[in-house]
Short mmCIF file of C-alpha atoms in Angstrom, two decimals:
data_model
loop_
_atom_site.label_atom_id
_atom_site.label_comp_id
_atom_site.label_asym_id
_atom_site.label_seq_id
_atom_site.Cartn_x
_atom_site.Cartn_y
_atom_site.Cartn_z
CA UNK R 195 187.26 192.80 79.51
CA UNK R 196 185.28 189.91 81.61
CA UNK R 197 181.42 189.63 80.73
CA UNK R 198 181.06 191.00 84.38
CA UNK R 199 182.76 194.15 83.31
CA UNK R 200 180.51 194.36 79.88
CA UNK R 201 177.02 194.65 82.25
CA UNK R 202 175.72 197.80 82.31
CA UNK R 203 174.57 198.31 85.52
CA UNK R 204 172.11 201.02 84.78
CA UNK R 205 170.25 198.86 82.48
CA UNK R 206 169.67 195.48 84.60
CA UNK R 207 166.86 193.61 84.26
CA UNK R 208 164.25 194.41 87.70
CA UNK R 209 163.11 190.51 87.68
CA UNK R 210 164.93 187.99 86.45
CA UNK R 211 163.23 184.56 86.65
CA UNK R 212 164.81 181.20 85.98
CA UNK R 213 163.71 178.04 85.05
CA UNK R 214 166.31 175.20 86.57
CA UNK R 215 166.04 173.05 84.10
CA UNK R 216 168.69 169.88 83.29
CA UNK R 217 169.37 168.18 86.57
CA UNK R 218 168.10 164.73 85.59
CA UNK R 219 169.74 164.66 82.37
CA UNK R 220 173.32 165.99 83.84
CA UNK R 221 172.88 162.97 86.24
CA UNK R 222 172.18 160.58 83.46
CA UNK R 223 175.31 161.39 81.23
CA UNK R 224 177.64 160.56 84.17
CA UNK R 225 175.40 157.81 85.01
CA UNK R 226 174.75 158.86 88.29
CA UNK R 227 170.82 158.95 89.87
CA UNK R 228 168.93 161.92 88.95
CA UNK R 229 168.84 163.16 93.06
CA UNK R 230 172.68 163.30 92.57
CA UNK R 231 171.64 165.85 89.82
CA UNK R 232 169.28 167.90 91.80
CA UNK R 233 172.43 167.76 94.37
CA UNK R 234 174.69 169.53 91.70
CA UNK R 235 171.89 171.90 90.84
CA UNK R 236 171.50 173.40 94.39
CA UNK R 237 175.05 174.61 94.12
CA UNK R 238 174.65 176.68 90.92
CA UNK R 239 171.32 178.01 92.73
CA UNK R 240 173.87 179.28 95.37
CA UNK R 241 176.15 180.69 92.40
CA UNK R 242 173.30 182.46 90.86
CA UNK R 243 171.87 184.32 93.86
CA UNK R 244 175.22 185.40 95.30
CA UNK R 245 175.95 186.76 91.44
CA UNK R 246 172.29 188.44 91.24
CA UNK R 247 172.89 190.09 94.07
CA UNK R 248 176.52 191.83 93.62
CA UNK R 249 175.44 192.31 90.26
CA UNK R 250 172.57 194.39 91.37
CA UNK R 251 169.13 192.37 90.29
CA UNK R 252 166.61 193.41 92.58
CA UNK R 253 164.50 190.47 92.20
CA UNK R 254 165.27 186.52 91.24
CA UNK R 255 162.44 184.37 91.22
CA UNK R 256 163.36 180.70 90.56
CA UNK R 257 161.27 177.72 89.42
CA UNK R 258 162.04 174.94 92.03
CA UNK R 259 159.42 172.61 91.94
CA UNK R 260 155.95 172.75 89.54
CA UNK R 261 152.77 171.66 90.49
CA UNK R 262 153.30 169.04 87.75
CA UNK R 263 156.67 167.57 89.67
CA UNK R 264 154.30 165.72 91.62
CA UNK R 265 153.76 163.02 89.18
CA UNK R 266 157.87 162.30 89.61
CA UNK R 267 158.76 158.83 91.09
CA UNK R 268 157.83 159.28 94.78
CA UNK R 269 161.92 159.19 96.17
CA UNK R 270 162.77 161.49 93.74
CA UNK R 271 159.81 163.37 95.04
CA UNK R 272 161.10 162.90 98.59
CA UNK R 273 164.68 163.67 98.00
CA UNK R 274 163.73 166.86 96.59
CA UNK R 275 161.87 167.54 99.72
CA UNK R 276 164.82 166.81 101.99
CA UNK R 277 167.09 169.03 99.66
CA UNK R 278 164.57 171.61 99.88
CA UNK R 279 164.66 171.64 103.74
CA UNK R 280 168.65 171.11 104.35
CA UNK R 281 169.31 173.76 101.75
CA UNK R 282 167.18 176.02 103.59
CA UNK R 283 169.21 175.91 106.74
CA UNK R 284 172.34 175.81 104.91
CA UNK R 285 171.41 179.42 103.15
CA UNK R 286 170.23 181.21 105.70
CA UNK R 287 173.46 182.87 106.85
CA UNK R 288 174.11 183.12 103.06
CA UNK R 289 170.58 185.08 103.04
CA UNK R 290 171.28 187.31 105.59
CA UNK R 291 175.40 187.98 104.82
CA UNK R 292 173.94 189.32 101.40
CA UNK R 293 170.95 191.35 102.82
CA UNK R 294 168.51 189.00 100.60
CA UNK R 295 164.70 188.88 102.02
CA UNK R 296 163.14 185.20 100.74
CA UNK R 297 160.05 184.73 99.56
CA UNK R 298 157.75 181.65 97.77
CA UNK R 299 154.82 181.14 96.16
CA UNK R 300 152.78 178.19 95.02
CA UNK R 301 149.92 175.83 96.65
CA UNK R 302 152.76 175.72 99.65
CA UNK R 303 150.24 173.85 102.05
CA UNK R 304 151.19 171.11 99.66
CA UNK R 305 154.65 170.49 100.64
CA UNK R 306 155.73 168.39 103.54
CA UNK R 307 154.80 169.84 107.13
CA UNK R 308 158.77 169.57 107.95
CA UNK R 309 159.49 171.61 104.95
CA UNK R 310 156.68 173.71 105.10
CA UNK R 311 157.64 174.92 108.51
CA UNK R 312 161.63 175.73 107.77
CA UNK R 313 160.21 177.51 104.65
CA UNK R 314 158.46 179.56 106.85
CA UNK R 315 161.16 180.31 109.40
CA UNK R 316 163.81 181.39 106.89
CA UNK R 317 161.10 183.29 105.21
CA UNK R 318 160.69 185.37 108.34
CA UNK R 319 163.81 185.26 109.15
CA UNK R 320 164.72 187.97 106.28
CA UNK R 321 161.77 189.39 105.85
CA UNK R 322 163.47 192.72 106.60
CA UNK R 323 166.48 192.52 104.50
CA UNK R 324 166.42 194.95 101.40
CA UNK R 325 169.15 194.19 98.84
CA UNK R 326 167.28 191.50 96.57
CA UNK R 327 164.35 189.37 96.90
CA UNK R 328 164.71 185.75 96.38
CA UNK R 329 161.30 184.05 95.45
CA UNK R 330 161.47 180.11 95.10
CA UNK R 331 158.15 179.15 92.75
CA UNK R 332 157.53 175.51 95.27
CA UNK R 333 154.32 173.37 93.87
CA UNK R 334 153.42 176.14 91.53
CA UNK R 335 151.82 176.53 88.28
CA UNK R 336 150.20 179.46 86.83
CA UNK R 337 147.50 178.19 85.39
CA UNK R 338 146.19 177.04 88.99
CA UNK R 339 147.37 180.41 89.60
CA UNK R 340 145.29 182.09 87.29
CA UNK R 341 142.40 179.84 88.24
CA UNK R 342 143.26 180.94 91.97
CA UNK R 343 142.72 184.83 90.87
CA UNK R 344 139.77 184.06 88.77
CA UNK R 345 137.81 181.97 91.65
CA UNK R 346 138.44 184.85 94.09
CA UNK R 347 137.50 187.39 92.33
CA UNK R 348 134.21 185.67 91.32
CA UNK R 349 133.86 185.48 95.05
CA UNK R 350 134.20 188.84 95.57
CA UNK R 351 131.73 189.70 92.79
CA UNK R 352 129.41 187.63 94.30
CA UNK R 353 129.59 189.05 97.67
CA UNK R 354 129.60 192.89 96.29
CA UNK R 355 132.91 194.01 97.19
CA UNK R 356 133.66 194.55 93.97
CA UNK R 357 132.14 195.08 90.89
CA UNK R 358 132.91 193.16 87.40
CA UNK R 359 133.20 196.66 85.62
CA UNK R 360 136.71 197.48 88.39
CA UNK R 361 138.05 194.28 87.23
CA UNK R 362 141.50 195.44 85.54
CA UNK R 363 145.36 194.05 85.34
CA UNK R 364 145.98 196.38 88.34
CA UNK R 365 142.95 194.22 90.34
CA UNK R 366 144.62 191.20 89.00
CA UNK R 367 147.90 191.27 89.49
CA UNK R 368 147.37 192.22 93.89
CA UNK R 369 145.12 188.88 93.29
CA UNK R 370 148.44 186.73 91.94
CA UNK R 371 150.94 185.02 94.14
CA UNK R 372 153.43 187.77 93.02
CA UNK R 373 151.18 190.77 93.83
CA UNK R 374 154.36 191.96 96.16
CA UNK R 375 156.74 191.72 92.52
CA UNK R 376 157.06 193.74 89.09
CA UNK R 377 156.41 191.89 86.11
CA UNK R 378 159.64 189.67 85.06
CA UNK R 379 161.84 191.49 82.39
CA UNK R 380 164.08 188.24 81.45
CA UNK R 381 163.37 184.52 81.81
CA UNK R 382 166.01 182.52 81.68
CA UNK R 383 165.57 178.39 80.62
CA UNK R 384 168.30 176.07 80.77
CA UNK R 385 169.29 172.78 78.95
CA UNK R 386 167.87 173.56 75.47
CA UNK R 387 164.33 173.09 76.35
CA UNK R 388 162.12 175.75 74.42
CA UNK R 389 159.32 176.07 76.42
CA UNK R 390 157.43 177.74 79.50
CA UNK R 391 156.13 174.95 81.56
CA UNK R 392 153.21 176.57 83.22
CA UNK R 393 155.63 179.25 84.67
CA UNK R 394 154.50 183.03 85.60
CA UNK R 395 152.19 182.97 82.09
CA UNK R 396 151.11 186.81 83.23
CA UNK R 397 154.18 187.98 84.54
CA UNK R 398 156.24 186.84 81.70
CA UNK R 399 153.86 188.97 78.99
CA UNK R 400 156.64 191.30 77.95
CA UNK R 401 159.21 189.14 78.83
CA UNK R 402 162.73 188.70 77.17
CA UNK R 403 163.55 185.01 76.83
CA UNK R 404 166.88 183.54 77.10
CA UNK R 405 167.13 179.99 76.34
CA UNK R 406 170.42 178.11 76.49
CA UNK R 407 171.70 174.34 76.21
CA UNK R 408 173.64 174.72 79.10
CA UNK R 409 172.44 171.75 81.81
CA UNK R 410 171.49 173.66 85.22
CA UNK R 411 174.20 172.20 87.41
CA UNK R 412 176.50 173.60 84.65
CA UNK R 413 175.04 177.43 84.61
CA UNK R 414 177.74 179.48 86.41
CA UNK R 415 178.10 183.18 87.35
CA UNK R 416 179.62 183.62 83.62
CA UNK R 417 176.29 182.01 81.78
CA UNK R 418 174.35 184.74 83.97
CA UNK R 419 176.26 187.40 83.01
CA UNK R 420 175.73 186.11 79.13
CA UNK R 421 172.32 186.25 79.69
CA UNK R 422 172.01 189.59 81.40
CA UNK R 423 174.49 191.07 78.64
CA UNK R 424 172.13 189.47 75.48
CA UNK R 425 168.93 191.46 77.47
CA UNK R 426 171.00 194.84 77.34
CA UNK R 427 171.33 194.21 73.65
CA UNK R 428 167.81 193.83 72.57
CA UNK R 429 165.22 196.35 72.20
CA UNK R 430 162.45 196.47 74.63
CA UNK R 431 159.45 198.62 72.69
CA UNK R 432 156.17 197.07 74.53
CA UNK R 433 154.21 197.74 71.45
CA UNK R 434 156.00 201.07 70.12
CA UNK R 435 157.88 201.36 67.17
CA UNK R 436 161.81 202.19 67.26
CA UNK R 437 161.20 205.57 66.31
CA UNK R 438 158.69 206.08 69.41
CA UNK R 439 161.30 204.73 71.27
CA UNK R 440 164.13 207.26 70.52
#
């Protein structure tokens, strides 16, 4: 039987979010530049969404670029720009064959006005399709995120639209980036790295994580399906015991 065959559809994840993590390094052991990397990563991105999405997940959110990324040298910087912006117009038929409605979030006024703008196009472009949504996380970090919620809602305070005693996760989470998105039910991280790098900190509270050594440009269809099939193995009690639970 293939791992495909072992998923139980009935039980897939709602969100799945990924951290791409491993490009650099998989461009440094063939001793290529680390853009060449970020090259070979874009095509597993295109492996994992068109497997999300005849698998079933209703919801990938991807980590493509942190606020942090910044700091990179400034042509790796740039090159990741570019990529950004010719991937985009390379998908969109990809996007739209598959019925897949694209999303972002992140300080996106940040990016470069040329990929800014085809962001924004391919965005509304499928803002009507219904199979899966695809969210790309582009100059994000939750902790400006959080800061984000916490500034607005002071605002709001302030100004008497609301008062501090309403102020629950429901008021929260329409305040986050992902207020349109459930909570994430597995993160994925690639390349061995154990970590959470400023990623979705509130979504990811009752998270399952997956970590693998597997170098992004190396994660296939078949590592997904791994992934997916360790979830449907674990027990997901949210606080309860086992015994609640059955």
């Amino acid at each position: 039987m293939s791992l495909k065959d072992q998923i139980l559809t009935d039980k897939l994840p709602n969100h799945v979010a990924i951290i791409m993590d491993g490009n650099g390094r998989w461009a440094k052991q063939r001793g290529m530049l680390r853009v060449l990397g970020h090259e070979s990563g874009a095509k597993s991105v295109r492996d994992i969404v068109e497997a999300s999405a005849e698998i079933g997940i209703k919801n990938l959110t991807l980590y493509a670029f942190s606020t942090e990324n910044w700091k990179r040298p400034k042509l790796e910087v740039q090159t990741l720009m570019k990529l950004l912006v010719k991937s985009l117009k390379k998908e969109i038929k990809t996007l739209q064959e598959n019925n897949i409605r694209l999303l972002a979030i992140g300080c996106l006024h940040d990016l470069p006005k040329k990929a800014h703008q085809e962001l924004s196009e391919v965005i509304d472009k499928t803002k009507n399709n219904t199979h899966m949504t695809l969210t790309l996380a582009l100059s994000y970090g939750s902790r400006e995120e959080i800061v984000k919620v916490i500034k607005e809602l002071t605002d709001k305070v302030k100004n008497n639209i609301i008062s501090v005693e309403s102020i629950d996760e429901s008021i929260i989470n329409k305040h986050l980036y992902t207020h349109d998105l459930p909570d994430v039910d597995l993160l994925i991280r690639t390349s061995g790295e154990q970590r959470i790098s400023n990623f979705l900190l509130w979504q990811i509270a009752y998270a399952e994580l997956y970590f693998t050594d597997i170098l992004w440009p190396d994660f296939k269809k078949n590592d997904l399906y791994q992934a997916l099939i360790n979830y449907q193995n674990r027990e997901r009690r949210f606080g309860k015991t086992s015994e609640q639970l059955s």
